[in-house]
Amino acid sequence: MSDFDVDLFVIGAGSGGVRAARIAAGYGARVMIAEEYRVGGTCVIRGCVPKKLMVIASRFSDDFTDAAGFGWNVGESSFDWSALIAAKNREIDRLEGAYRANLERAGVELVESRAEIVDAHTVRLQATGESLRAKRILVAVGAAPAMQPAVPGMEHTITSNEVFDLPQQPERVLVIGAGYIAVEFAGIFAGLGSQTTLVHRGDKLLRGFDDDLRTRLGEAYAARGIDVKYSTTPLRIEKQEDGTRVVSFSDGSTGHYDQVLLATGRVPATKGLGLENAGVLCDELGAIVVDAYSRSEIPSIYAIGDVTNRANLTPVAIREGHAFADTEFGGKDAHVDHSLIPTAVFSTPEIGTVGLTETAARLRHEKVAIYQAAFRAMRATLSGREERVFMKIIVDAETDKVLGVHLLGPDSGEMIQLAGVAVTMGATKADFDRTIAVHPSAAEELVTMREPYAVYDGSKAGAL
């Protein structure tokens, strides 16, 4: 008789945890998964999926403008926030049901309770007080909104946990931050007609992205009527009797808003998990320290997804969960390469990126060629909108290998997925050049850029 109740106990039924549980069960493991909130995790319930639905809703205002330019008389339009939220909720309920059904079909036992680690092989269920012994424990609890900066009145803000369920659309909204969540919701609110302000302590949006994308997105947001306040921080937030939030800024200005969305990043949700009981090592941010195979220092405890703070994206968590199950229960040697990850930012205009930024490429490679193109989106030509598309390819000029692709404009998220396949396979600029273009399309520019915009040679000064 086994000394363990289960072969694998997963804490957290988000996308990564669910994938790991299902794959492990498919290999014949006895698996139990615990979730204290809703099955599906941040991405499905209050993250990527509902966000993308709201992004789509926000872009119809541009569609109506473009339609008139193409001969359509669309008449007056109006937006119903409550109808969108209700429709979004129905879809999220459907998806959660699908996640639950998939776990059941895989033979995974779901426990709706918070689970805490007692020791290297024991977890305690908060709902019942029951303790269970597991041969392996996988922590997949994700991350939570970072409540920073800690200024007076922070309690009067909302985070990405609450923004999806606001009872009404704010007429005036302040978004604090400049990462994925901040720029995406600034675009959502602006597209839906809210007077939107985006405040950021730095001089450009989206730290870590290619500088050309960062600059052009800021310009596009300003052109769309978003008040972007750079090099500025909130100092105090006061809530008035009528519900208005009065915010004082470091530049001496004051703003009045119906809602303030705090979107300054996320932190690993390890607090109160009992990791210290088993001796699991966490870094200064609270992230669980793991190796390439998602193993912590304790041989029986593993961690995947945002709780490890490696690459905080849902598809990465899913791949990490799958690789963990393949390795530990499938007898395979599987791990995830975090060095090359395609990603999209569903701002409006949209961003897609894979590989090295220009700055990183020039630091790592002796000679770098930059190819780029900028043009008006075809759908905006007849309507007269000034929406621009920007594309950039970064090439190692000595080997001809494509080091990075960066896109800004409609459908960039769709395009970068396929470009990501090519870059992952090690495509060269010559491979791009000999690919026949799909015409007329924006994507054809990726294979028709022939002359470099600039060539940087590390052995010489400046661009050639």
Coordinates of C-alpha atoms in Angstrom, one line a residue:
M1 CA 0.0 0.0 0.0
S2 CA 1.3 3.5 -0.9
D3 CA 2.4 5.9 1.8
F4 CA 0.8 8.7 -0.3
D5 CA -2.8 9.6 -0.9
V6 CA -2.0 10.9 -4.4
D7 CA 1.0 10.9 -6.7
L8 CA 0.5 14.6 -7.5
F9 CA -1.2 17.4 -5.6
V10 CA -1.5 20.6 -7.6
I11 CA -2.2 23.9 -5.8
G12 CA -3.9 26.2 -8.2
A13 CA -6.3 25.4 -11.0
G14 CA -5.2 28.0 -13.5
S15 CA -4.1 27.2 -17.1
G16 CA -0.7 25.8 -16.0
G17 CA -1.9 23.8 -13.1
V18 CA -4.8 22.3 -15.0
R19 CA -2.6 21.3 -17.9
A20 CA 0.0 19.7 -15.6
A21 CA -2.8 17.8 -13.8
R22 CA -4.4 16.5 -16.9
I23 CA -1.2 15.3 -18.6
A24 CA 0.0 13.7 -15.4
A25 CA -3.3 11.9 -15.0
G26 CA -3.0 10.8 -18.6
Y27 CA 0.2 9.0 -17.7
G28 CA -1.7 7.1 -15.0
A29 CA -0.9 9.3 -12.0
R30 CA -3.4 9.8 -9.1
V31 CA -3.9 13.5 -9.2
M32 CA -5.8 16.0 -7.0
I33 CA -6.0 19.7 -7.7
A34 CA -7.1 22.4 -5.3
E35 CA -8.5 25.8 -6.2
E36 CA -9.9 28.4 -3.7
Y37 CA -11.4 30.8 -6.3
R38 CA -12.6 29.6 -9.7
V39 CA -11.3 27.0 -12.1
G40 CA -9.4 28.5 -15.0
G41 CA -7.3 30.9 -13.0
T42 CA -6.4 34.5 -13.7
C43 CA -6.2 34.2 -17.5
V44 CA -9.7 32.7 -18.0
I45 CA -11.6 34.3 -15.2
R46 CA -10.1 37.8 -14.9
G47 CA -7.2 38.1 -17.3
C48 CA -6.4 37.4 -20.9
V49 CA -9.7 36.0 -22.1
P50 CA -12.2 38.7 -20.7
K51 CA -9.6 41.3 -21.5
K52 CA -9.5 40.3 -25.2
L53 CA -13.3 40.3 -25.3
M54 CA -13.3 43.9 -24.0
V55 CA -10.5 44.9 -26.4
I56 CA -12.7 43.6 -29.3
A57 CA -15.6 45.6 -28.0
S58 CA -13.6 48.7 -27.8
R59 CA -12.4 48.5 -31.4
F60 CA -15.9 48.7 -32.9
S61 CA -15.8 52.5 -32.7
D62 CA -13.0 52.4 -35.3
D63 CA -15.0 49.9 -37.3
F64 CA -18.0 52.2 -37.5
T65 CA -15.7 55.1 -38.6
D66 CA -14.1 52.9 -41.3
A67 CA -17.4 51.6 -42.5
A68 CA -18.6 55.1 -43.5
G69 CA -15.5 55.5 -45.6
F70 CA -16.4 52.3 -47.5
G71 CA -19.9 53.4 -48.3
W72 CA -21.8 52.0 -45.3
N73 CA -24.4 54.2 -43.4
V74 CA -24.2 52.8 -39.9
G75 CA -26.4 55.4 -38.3
E76 CA -26.1 56.4 -34.7
S77 CA -24.3 54.0 -32.4
S78 CA -24.3 53.6 -28.6
F79 CA -22.6 51.4 -26.2
D80 CA -24.1 49.4 -23.3
W81 CA -21.5 48.6 -20.6
S82 CA -23.8 46.3 -18.7
A83 CA -24.7 44.3 -21.8
L84 CA -20.9 43.7 -22.5
I85 CA -20.2 42.6 -18.9
A86 CA -23.2 40.2 -19.0
A87 CA -22.1 38.7 -22.3
K88 CA -18.5 38.4 -21.0
N89 CA -19.7 36.7 -17.8
R90 CA -21.7 34.1 -19.8
E91 CA -18.6 33.3 -21.9
I92 CA -16.4 33.0 -18.8
D93 CA -18.9 30.7 -17.1
R94 CA -18.9 28.5 -20.3
L95 CA -15.1 28.3 -20.3
E96 CA -14.9 27.5 -16.6
G97 CA -17.4 24.7 -17.2
A98 CA -15.2 23.4 -20.0
Y99 CA -12.1 23.4 -17.7
R100 CA -14.0 21.5 -15.0
A101 CA -15.2 19.0 -17.5
N102 CA -11.7 18.4 -18.9
L103 CA -10.4 17.7 -15.4
E104 CA -13.2 15.3 -14.7
R105 CA -12.7 13.5 -18.0
A106 CA -9.0 13.2 -17.2
G107 CA -9.7 11.6 -13.9
V108 CA -8.4 14.5 -11.8
E109 CA -10.1 15.1 -8.5
L110 CA -11.0 18.8 -7.9
V111 CA -11.1 20.2 -4.4
E112 CA -12.6 23.6 -4.0
S113 CA -10.5 24.9 -1.1
R114 CA -7.4 26.8 -0.3
A115 CA -4.4 24.4 0.2
E116 CA -1.4 25.1 2.3
I117 CA 1.9 23.2 2.5
V118 CA 2.6 21.5 5.9
D119 CA 5.8 19.7 4.9
A120 CA 7.6 18.4 1.9
H121 CA 4.9 15.8 1.2
T122 CA 1.8 17.1 3.1
V123 CA -0.9 19.7 2.2
R124 CA -3.8 20.8 4.4
L125 CA -7.2 21.8 2.9
Q126 CA -8.4 24.9 4.6
A127 CA -12.1 24.2 3.9
T128 CA -12.1 20.9 5.8
G129 CA -8.9 20.9 7.8
E130 CA -8.0 17.5 6.2
S131 CA -4.3 16.8 5.5
L132 CA -3.2 14.8 2.5
R133 CA 0.1 13.1 1.6
A134 CA 1.4 13.6 -1.9
K135 CA 4.5 12.1 -3.6
R136 CA 4.9 15.3 -5.5
I137 CA 3.4 18.8 -4.9
L138 CA 3.1 21.3 -7.7
V139 CA 2.6 25.0 -6.9
A140 CA 0.7 26.8 -9.6
V141 CA -1.0 29.7 -7.8
G142 CA 0.1 32.5 -10.2
A143 CA 0.4 36.1 -9.1
A144 CA -1.6 38.9 -7.7
P145 CA -1.8 42.7 -8.4
A146 CA 1.1 44.7 -6.9
M147 CA -0.3 47.4 -4.7
Q148 CA 2.4 49.9 -5.6
P149 CA 3.1 52.8 -5.3
A150 CA 2.0 52.9 -1.7
V151 CA 0.5 56.4 -1.6
P152 CA -2.2 57.8 0.7
G153 CA -5.6 56.8 -0.6
M154 CA -4.5 53.6 -2.3
E155 CA -7.6 51.9 -0.9
H156 CA -9.7 54.0 -3.4
T157 CA -8.2 52.3 -6.4
I158 CA -9.2 49.1 -8.2
T159 CA -7.0 46.5 -9.8
S160 CA -7.4 43.9 -12.6
N161 CA -9.2 41.8 -10.1
E162 CA -12.1 44.2 -10.0
V163 CA -12.1 46.0 -13.3
F164 CA -13.9 43.3 -15.2
D165 CA -17.0 43.6 -12.9
L166 CA -17.6 47.3 -12.6
P167 CA -21.3 48.0 -12.4
Q168 CA -21.0 50.9 -14.7
Q169 CA -18.5 52.4 -17.2
P170 CA -16.5 55.2 -15.7
E171 CA -16.8 58.5 -17.6
R172 CA -13.3 59.5 -16.5
V173 CA -10.7 56.9 -15.6
L174 CA -7.0 57.1 -14.6
V175 CA -4.8 54.1 -15.3
I176 CA -1.5 53.9 -13.3
G177 CA 1.2 51.9 -14.9
A178 CA 2.7 51.2 -18.3
G179 CA 2.9 47.4 -18.7
Y180 CA 0.5 45.0 -20.5
I181 CA -2.5 45.5 -18.2
A182 CA -2.1 49.3 -18.1
V183 CA -1.8 50.0 -21.8
E184 CA -4.4 47.4 -22.7
F185 CA -7.1 48.9 -20.4
A186 CA -6.2 52.4 -21.3
G187 CA -7.0 51.4 -24.9
I188 CA -10.2 49.6 -23.9
F189 CA -11.6 52.5 -21.9
A190 CA -10.6 55.1 -24.5
G191 CA -12.2 53.0 -27.3
L192 CA -15.4 52.6 -25.3
G193 CA -15.6 56.4 -24.9
S194 CA -14.2 57.0 -21.4
Q195 CA -12.0 60.0 -20.9
T196 CA -8.8 58.2 -20.2
T197 CA -5.5 59.3 -18.5
L198 CA -2.5 57.0 -18.4
V199 CA 0.2 58.0 -15.9
H200 CA 3.7 56.4 -15.9
R201 CA 6.8 57.2 -13.9
G202 CA 9.1 56.5 -16.9
D203 CA 9.5 58.3 -20.2
K204 CA 8.1 55.5 -22.4
L205 CA 5.4 52.8 -22.2
L206 CA 6.1 49.0 -22.1
R207 CA 9.5 48.7 -20.5
G208 CA 11.5 45.8 -22.1
F209 CA 9.9 46.1 -25.5
D210 CA 11.7 47.5 -28.6
D211 CA 12.1 51.3 -28.3
D212 CA 10.5 52.0 -31.6
L213 CA 7.3 50.2 -30.5
R214 CA 7.3 52.0 -27.2
T215 CA 7.6 55.4 -28.8
R216 CA 5.1 54.8 -31.6
L217 CA 2.5 53.3 -29.2
G218 CA 2.8 56.4 -27.0
E219 CA 2.3 58.6 -30.1
A220 CA -0.7 56.5 -31.2
Y221 CA -2.3 56.8 -27.8
A222 CA -1.9 60.5 -27.7
A223 CA -3.5 60.7 -31.2
R224 CA -6.4 58.6 -29.9
G225 CA -7.1 61.2 -27.2
I226 CA -5.5 59.4 -24.3
D227 CA -3.8 61.8 -21.9
V228 CA -0.4 60.1 -21.3
K229 CA 1.5 61.6 -18.4
Y230 CA 5.2 60.6 -18.5
S231 CA 7.7 60.9 -15.7
T232 CA 4.9 61.4 -13.3
T233 CA 3.6 59.6 -10.2
P234 CA 0.5 59.9 -8.1
L235 CA 1.1 61.4 -4.7
R236 CA -2.3 61.2 -3.0
I237 CA -5.8 59.8 -3.9
E238 CA -8.8 61.2 -2.1
K239 CA -12.4 60.0 -2.5
Q240 CA -15.1 62.6 -2.5
E241 CA -18.7 62.1 -1.2
D242 CA -20.0 61.8 -4.8
G243 CA -17.5 59.0 -5.4
T244 CA -15.1 61.1 -7.4
R245 CA -11.4 60.3 -6.9
V246 CA -9.2 63.4 -6.7
V247 CA -5.6 62.5 -7.6
S248 CA -2.6 64.8 -6.9
F249 CA 0.4 64.2 -9.1
S250 CA 4.2 64.8 -8.7
D251 CA 4.1 67.4 -11.6
G252 CA 1.9 69.6 -9.5
S253 CA -1.3 68.8 -11.4
T254 CA -4.6 67.4 -10.0
G255 CA -7.2 65.2 -11.8
H256 CA -10.8 64.2 -11.1
Y257 CA -11.8 60.6 -12.0
D258 CA -14.6 58.2 -11.5
Q259 CA -12.3 55.2 -11.2
V260 CA -8.5 54.7 -10.7
L261 CA -7.1 51.5 -12.1
L262 CA -3.8 50.5 -10.4
A263 CA -1.9 48.4 -12.9
T264 CA 1.8 48.6 -11.8
G265 CA 2.6 44.9 -12.2
R266 CA 1.9 41.6 -10.4
V267 CA 3.8 39.7 -7.6
P268 CA 4.0 36.0 -7.0
A269 CA 1.0 34.8 -4.8
T270 CA 3.2 32.9 -2.3
K271 CA 2.1 34.6 0.9
G272 CA 0.5 32.2 3.3
L273 CA 1.1 29.1 1.3
G274 CA 3.3 27.5 4.0
L275 CA 6.3 27.2 1.7
E276 CA 8.6 28.0 4.7
N277 CA 7.3 24.8 6.4
A278 CA 8.9 22.7 3.8
G279 CA 12.0 24.9 3.4
V280 CA 11.1 26.1 -0.2
L281 CA 13.4 29.0 -1.2
C282 CA 11.8 32.1 -2.5
D283 CA 13.5 35.2 -3.9
E284 CA 13.2 38.8 -2.7
L285 CA 9.9 39.2 -4.7
G286 CA 8.4 36.1 -3.2
A287 CA 8.9 34.0 -6.4
I288 CA 9.7 30.3 -5.9
V289 CA 13.2 29.6 -7.1
V290 CA 13.2 26.6 -9.5
D291 CA 15.6 25.1 -12.1
A292 CA 15.0 24.5 -15.8
Y293 CA 12.7 21.5 -14.9
S294 CA 10.6 23.6 -12.5
R295 CA 12.1 21.8 -9.5
S296 CA 12.5 23.8 -6.2
E297 CA 15.3 23.0 -3.8
I298 CA 13.0 20.5 -2.1
P299 CA 12.9 17.4 -4.3
S300 CA 9.2 16.7 -4.0
I301 CA 8.0 20.3 -4.6
Y302 CA 7.8 22.0 -8.0
A303 CA 6.4 25.3 -9.3
I304 CA 5.3 26.6 -12.6
G305 CA 3.8 29.8 -14.1
D306 CA 3.8 33.3 -12.7
V307 CA 4.6 32.1 -9.1
T308 CA 8.2 31.5 -10.4
N309 CA 8.4 34.9 -12.1
R310 CA 10.3 33.6 -15.1
A311 CA 8.2 34.6 -18.1
N312 CA 4.7 35.6 -16.8
L313 CA 2.5 34.6 -19.8
T314 CA -0.3 32.0 -19.8
P315 CA 1.1 30.0 -22.8
V316 CA 4.4 29.7 -20.9
A317 CA 2.7 28.4 -17.8
I318 CA 0.9 25.8 -19.9
R319 CA 4.1 24.7 -21.5
E320 CA 5.9 24.5 -18.2
G321 CA 3.0 22.4 -16.7
H322 CA 3.1 20.1 -19.7
A323 CA 6.9 19.7 -19.6
F324 CA 6.7 19.0 -15.8
A325 CA 4.2 16.2 -16.3
D326 CA 6.1 14.7 -19.3
T327 CA 9.3 14.6 -17.3
E328 CA 8.0 13.4 -13.9
F329 CA 5.3 11.1 -15.1
G330 CA 5.9 10.4 -18.7
G331 CA 9.6 9.4 -18.5
K332 CA 10.6 12.1 -20.9
D333 CA 13.3 14.8 -20.7
A334 CA 11.3 17.9 -21.2
H335 CA 11.8 21.6 -20.2
V336 CA 10.9 25.0 -21.6
D337 CA 13.2 27.3 -23.4
H338 CA 12.4 30.8 -22.1
S339 CA 14.8 32.6 -24.4
L340 CA 12.5 33.0 -27.4
I341 CA 8.8 33.7 -26.6
P342 CA 6.4 35.4 -29.1
T343 CA 4.0 37.7 -27.3
A344 CA 1.3 40.2 -28.1
V345 CA 0.0 43.3 -26.4
F346 CA -3.6 43.9 -27.1
S347 CA -3.3 47.7 -27.1
T348 CA -5.0 49.6 -29.9
P349 CA -2.9 49.7 -32.1
E350 CA -1.8 46.1 -31.3
I351 CA 1.7 44.9 -30.7
G352 CA 3.4 41.6 -31.7
T353 CA 7.0 40.9 -30.9
V354 CA 9.4 38.0 -30.8
G355 CA 13.2 37.8 -30.3
L356 CA 15.7 40.5 -29.5
T357 CA 15.0 44.2 -29.3
E358 CA 17.3 46.5 -31.3
T359 CA 19.1 47.5 -28.1
A360 CA 19.7 43.9 -27.0
A361 CA 20.8 42.8 -30.5
R362 CA 23.4 45.6 -30.7
L363 CA 24.8 44.7 -27.3
R364 CA 25.1 41.0 -28.2
H365 CA 26.1 41.0 -31.8
E366 CA 28.9 42.7 -33.6
K367 CA 27.0 43.8 -36.7
V368 CA 23.3 44.3 -36.8
A369 CA 21.0 45.3 -39.8
I370 CA 17.7 46.9 -39.2
Y371 CA 14.8 46.6 -41.7
Q372 CA 11.6 48.6 -41.1
A373 CA 8.5 49.9 -42.8
A374 CA 5.7 52.2 -41.8
F375 CA 2.5 52.7 -43.7
R376 CA -1.2 53.4 -43.3
A377 CA -3.4 50.4 -42.6
M378 CA -5.4 49.6 -45.7
R379 CA -8.8 49.6 -43.9
A380 CA -8.1 53.2 -42.8
T381 CA -7.3 54.5 -46.3
L382 CA -10.9 55.3 -47.4
S383 CA -12.0 56.4 -44.0
G384 CA -9.2 58.9 -43.7
R385 CA -8.1 57.7 -40.3
E386 CA -4.4 58.1 -39.6
E387 CA -3.8 54.7 -38.1
R388 CA -0.3 53.5 -39.0
V389 CA 1.4 50.1 -39.2
F390 CA 5.0 49.7 -38.2
M391 CA 7.2 46.6 -38.9
K392 CA 10.8 46.0 -37.9
I393 CA 13.1 43.1 -38.6
I394 CA 16.4 42.8 -36.8
V395 CA 19.1 40.7 -38.5
D396 CA 22.6 39.5 -37.5
A397 CA 24.4 41.1 -40.5
E398 CA 27.2 38.5 -40.3
T399 CA 25.1 35.3 -40.3
D400 CA 21.9 36.7 -41.8
K401 CA 19.9 35.1 -39.0
V402 CA 16.7 37.0 -38.0
L403 CA 17.1 38.0 -34.4
G404 CA 13.8 39.8 -33.8
V405 CA 10.5 40.8 -35.4
H406 CA 8.5 43.7 -33.9
L407 CA 5.0 44.7 -35.2
L408 CA 2.6 47.5 -34.4
G409 CA -0.8 47.7 -36.0
P410 CA -4.0 45.6 -36.7
D411 CA -3.7 41.9 -36.3
S412 CA -0.1 42.0 -35.0
G413 CA -0.9 39.3 -32.5
E414 CA -2.0 37.0 -35.3
M415 CA 1.0 37.8 -37.5
I416 CA 3.6 37.4 -34.7
Q417 CA 2.5 33.8 -34.0
L418 CA 3.5 32.7 -37.5
A419 CA 6.6 34.9 -37.5
G420 CA 7.5 33.3 -34.2
V421 CA 7.6 29.9 -35.9
A422 CA 10.1 31.1 -38.4
V423 CA 12.3 32.9 -35.9
T424 CA 12.2 29.8 -33.6
M425 CA 13.3 27.6 -36.5
G426 CA 16.3 29.9 -37.0
A427 CA 15.1 31.6 -40.2
T428 CA 17.5 34.0 -42.1
K429 CA 16.6 37.2 -43.8
A430 CA 17.2 35.3 -47.1
D431 CA 14.4 32.9 -46.0
F432 CA 12.1 35.8 -45.5
D433 CA 13.1 37.3 -48.8
R434 CA 12.5 34.1 -50.9
T435 CA 9.0 33.7 -49.4
I436 CA 6.3 34.8 -51.8
A437 CA 4.2 37.7 -50.5
V438 CA 0.5 37.5 -49.9
H439 CA -0.9 40.5 -51.6
P440 CA -2.6 42.8 -50.7
S441 CA -1.9 42.4 -47.0
A442 CA 0.0 44.1 -44.2
A443 CA 2.0 40.9 -43.5
E444 CA 3.6 41.0 -47.0
E445 CA 5.8 43.8 -45.8
L446 CA 7.6 41.2 -43.7
V447 CA 8.9 39.5 -46.8
T448 CA 9.4 42.5 -49.1
M449 CA 11.7 44.7 -47.1
R450 CA 14.9 44.6 -49.1
E451 CA 17.2 47.5 -48.1
P452 CA 18.2 47.9 -44.5
Y453 CA 17.1 51.1 -42.7
A454 CA 20.4 51.0 -40.8
V455 CA 23.4 48.8 -40.2
Y456 CA 25.3 49.0 -36.9
D457 CA 28.8 47.8 -36.8
G458 CA 30.2 47.4 -33.3
S459 CA 33.7 47.8 -34.6
K460 CA 32.9 51.2 -36.0
A461 CA 31.1 54.3 -34.7
G462 CA 27.4 54.7 -35.4
A463 CA 25.3 53.4 -38.3
L464 CA 26.7 52.7 -41.8

